[in-house]
PDB file of C-alpha atoms in Angstrom:
ATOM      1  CA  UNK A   1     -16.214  49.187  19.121  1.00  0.00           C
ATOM      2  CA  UNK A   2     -19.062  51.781  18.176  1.00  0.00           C
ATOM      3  CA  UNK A   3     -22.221  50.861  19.960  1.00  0.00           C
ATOM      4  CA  UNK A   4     -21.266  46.952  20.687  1.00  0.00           C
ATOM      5  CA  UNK A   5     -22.962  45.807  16.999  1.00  0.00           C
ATOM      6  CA  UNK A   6     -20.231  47.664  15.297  1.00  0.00           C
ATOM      7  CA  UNK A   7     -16.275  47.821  14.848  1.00  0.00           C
ATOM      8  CA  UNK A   8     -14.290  49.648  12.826  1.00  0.00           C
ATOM      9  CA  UNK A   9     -14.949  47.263  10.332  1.00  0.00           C
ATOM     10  CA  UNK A  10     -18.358  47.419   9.993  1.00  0.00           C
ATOM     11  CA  UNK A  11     -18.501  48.662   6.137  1.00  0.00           C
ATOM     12  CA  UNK A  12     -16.000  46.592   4.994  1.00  0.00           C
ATOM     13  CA  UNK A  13     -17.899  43.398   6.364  1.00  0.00           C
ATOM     14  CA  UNK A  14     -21.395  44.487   4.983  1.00  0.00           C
ATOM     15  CA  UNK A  15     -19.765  45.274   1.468  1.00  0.00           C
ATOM     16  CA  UNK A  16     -18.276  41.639   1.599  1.00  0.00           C
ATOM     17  CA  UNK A  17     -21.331  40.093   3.148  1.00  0.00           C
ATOM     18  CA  UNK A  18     -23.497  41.848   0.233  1.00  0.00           C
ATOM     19  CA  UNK A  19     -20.942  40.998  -2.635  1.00  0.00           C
ATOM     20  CA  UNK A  20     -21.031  37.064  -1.142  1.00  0.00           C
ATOM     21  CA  UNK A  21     -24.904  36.513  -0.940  1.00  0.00           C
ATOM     22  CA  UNK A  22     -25.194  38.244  -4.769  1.00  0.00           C
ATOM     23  CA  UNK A  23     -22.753  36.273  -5.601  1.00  0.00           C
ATOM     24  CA  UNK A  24     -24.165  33.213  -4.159  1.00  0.00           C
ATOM     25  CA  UNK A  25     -27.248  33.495  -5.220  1.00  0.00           C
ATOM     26  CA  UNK A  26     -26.229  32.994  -8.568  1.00  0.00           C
ATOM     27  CA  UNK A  27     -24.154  30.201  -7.871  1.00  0.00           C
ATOM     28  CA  UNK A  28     -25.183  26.350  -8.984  1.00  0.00           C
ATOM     29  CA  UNK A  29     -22.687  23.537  -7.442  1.00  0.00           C
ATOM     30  CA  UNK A  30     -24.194  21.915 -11.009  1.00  0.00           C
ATOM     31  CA  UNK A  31     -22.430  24.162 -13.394  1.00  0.00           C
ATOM     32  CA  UNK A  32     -20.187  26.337 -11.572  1.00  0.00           C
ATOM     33  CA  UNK A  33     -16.495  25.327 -10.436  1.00  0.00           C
ATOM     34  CA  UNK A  34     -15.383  24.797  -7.078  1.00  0.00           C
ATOM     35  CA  UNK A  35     -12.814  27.205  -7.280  1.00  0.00           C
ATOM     36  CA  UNK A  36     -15.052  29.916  -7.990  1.00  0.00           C
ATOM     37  CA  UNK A  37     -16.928  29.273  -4.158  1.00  0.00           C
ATOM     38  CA  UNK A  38     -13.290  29.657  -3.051  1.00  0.00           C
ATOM     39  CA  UNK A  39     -12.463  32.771  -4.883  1.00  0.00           C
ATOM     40  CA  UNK A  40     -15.429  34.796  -4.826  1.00  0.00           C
ATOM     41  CA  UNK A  41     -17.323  33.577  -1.514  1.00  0.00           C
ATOM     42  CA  UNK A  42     -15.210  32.073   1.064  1.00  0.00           C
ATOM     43  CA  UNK A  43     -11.437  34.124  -0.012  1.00  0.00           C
ATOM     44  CA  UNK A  44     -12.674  37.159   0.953  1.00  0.00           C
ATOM     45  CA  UNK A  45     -14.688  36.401   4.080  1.00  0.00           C
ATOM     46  CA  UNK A  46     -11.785  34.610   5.522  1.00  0.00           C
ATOM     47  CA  UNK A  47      -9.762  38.014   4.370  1.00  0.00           C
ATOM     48  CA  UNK A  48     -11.832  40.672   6.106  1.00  0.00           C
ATOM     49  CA  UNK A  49     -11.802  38.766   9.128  1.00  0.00           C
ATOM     50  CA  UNK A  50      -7.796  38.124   9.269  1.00  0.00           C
ATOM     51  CA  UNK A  51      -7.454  41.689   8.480  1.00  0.00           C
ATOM     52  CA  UNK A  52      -9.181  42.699  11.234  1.00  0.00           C
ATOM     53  CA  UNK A  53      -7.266  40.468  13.793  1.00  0.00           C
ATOM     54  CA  UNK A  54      -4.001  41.894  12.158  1.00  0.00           C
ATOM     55  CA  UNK A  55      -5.418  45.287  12.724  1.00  0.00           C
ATOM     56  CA  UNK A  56      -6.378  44.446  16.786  1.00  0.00           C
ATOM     57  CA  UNK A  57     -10.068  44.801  15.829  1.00  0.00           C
ATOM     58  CA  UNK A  58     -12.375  42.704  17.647  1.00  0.00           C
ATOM     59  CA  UNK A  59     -15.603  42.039  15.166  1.00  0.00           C
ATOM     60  CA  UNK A  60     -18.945  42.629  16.879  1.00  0.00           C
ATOM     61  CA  UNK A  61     -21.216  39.313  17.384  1.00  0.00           C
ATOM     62  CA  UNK A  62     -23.967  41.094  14.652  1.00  0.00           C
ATOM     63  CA  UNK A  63     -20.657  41.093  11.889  1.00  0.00           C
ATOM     64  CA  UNK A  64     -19.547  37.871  12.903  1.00  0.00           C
ATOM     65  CA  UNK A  65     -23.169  36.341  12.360  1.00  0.00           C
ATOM     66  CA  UNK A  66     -22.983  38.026   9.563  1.00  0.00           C
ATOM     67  CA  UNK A  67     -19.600  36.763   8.040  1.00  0.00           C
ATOM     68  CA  UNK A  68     -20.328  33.355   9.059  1.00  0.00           C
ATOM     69  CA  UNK A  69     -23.587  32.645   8.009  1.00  0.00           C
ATOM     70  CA  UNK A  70     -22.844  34.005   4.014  1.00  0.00           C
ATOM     71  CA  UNK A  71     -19.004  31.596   5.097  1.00  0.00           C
ATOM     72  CA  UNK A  72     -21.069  28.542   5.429  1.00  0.00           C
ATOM     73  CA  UNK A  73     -23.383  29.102   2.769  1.00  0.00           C
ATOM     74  CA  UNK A  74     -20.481  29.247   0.969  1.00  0.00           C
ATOM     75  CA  UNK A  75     -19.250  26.307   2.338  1.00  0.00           C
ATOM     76  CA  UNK A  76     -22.171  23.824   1.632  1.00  0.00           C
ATOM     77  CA  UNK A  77     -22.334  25.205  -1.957  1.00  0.00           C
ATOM     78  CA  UNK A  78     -18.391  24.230  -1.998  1.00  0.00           C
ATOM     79  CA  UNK A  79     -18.872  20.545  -0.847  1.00  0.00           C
ATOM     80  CA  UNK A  80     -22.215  20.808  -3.131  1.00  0.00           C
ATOM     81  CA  UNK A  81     -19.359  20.892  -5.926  1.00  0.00           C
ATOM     82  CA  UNK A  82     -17.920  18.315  -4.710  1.00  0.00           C
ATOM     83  CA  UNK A  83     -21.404  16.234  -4.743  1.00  0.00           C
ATOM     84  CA  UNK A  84     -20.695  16.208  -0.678  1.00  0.00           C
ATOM     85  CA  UNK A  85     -22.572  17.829   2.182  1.00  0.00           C
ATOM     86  CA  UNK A  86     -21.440  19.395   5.229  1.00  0.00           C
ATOM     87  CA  UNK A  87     -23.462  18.615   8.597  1.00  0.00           C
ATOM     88  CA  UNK A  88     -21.550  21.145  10.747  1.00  0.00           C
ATOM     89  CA  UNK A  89     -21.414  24.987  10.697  1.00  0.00           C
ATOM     90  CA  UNK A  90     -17.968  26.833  11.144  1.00  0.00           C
ATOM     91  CA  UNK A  91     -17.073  29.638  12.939  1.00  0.00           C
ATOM     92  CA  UNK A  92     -15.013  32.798  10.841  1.00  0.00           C
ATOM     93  CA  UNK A  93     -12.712  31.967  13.615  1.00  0.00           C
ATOM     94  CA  UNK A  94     -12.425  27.914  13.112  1.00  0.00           C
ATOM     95  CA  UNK A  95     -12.134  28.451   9.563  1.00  0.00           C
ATOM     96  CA  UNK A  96      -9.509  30.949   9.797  1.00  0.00           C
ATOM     97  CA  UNK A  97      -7.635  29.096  11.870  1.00  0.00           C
ATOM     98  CA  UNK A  98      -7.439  26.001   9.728  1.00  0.00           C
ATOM     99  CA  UNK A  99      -6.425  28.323   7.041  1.00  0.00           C
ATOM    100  CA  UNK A 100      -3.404  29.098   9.258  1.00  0.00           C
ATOM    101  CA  UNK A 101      -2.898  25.593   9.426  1.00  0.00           C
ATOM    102  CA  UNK A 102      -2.683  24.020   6.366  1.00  0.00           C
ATOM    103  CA  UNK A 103      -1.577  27.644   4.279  1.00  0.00           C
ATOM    104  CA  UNK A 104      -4.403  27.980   1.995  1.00  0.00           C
ATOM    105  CA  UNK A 105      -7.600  29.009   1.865  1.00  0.00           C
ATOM    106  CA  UNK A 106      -8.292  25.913  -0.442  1.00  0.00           C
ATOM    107  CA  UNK A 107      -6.474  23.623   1.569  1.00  0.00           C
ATOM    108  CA  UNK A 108      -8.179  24.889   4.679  1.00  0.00           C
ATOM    109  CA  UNK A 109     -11.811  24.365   3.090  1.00  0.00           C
ATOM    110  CA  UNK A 110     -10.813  20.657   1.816  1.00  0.00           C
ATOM    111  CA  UNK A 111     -10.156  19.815   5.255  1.00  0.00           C
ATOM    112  CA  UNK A 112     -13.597  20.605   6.540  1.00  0.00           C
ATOM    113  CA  UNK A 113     -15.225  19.326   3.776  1.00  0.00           C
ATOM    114  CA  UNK A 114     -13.739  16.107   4.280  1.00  0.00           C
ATOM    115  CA  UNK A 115     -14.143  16.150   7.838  1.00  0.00           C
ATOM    116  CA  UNK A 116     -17.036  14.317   9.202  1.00  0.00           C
TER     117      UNK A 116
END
């Protein structure tokens, strides 16, 4: 770790943090698909930070915040498609994880969606 607020990973995760919260901005649960929060918000969070376990790197606490803040802004824009609302916040780790579990990303986000 460089400095204990950043890994190796550091540009990848800004890139994908600043390519999610564009594209978020732009995004209404109203007129845009489901699948699209999926694909272009909460796919490649969930990717940078699986790629970096694979590759033994341990994310700072600044580029987790980061990830997961933009993940569950994704999130409540997801269940906003879904005219739903999520009460909780997830962790890049809890959501990764239950990605493992059910073997999709979409799967995965279902699951906490529909979750209490």
């Amino acid at each position: 770790m460089c400095g204990g607020t950043r890994s190796a990973y550091w540009e990848t995760v800004a890139a994908v943090v600043e390519r999610a919260r564009r594209r978020h901005e732009r995004f209404d649960p109203a007129d845009d698909a489901a699948a699209t929060a999926i694909d272009e918000g909460i796919r490649p969070i969930v990717a940078v930070y699986a790629r970096a376990r694979r590759d033994g790197v341990t994310l700072s606490a600044v580029e987790r915040s980061l990830l997961e803040g933009v993940l569950n802004d994704w999130l409540a824009a997801y269940a906003g498609c879904l005219g739903r609302s999520i009460e909780n916040t997830y962790s890049i780790h809890e959501v990764a994880r239950t990605c493992r579990e059910h073997g999709t990303v979409a799967d995965a986000v279902d699951a906490i969606v529909a979750s209490p």
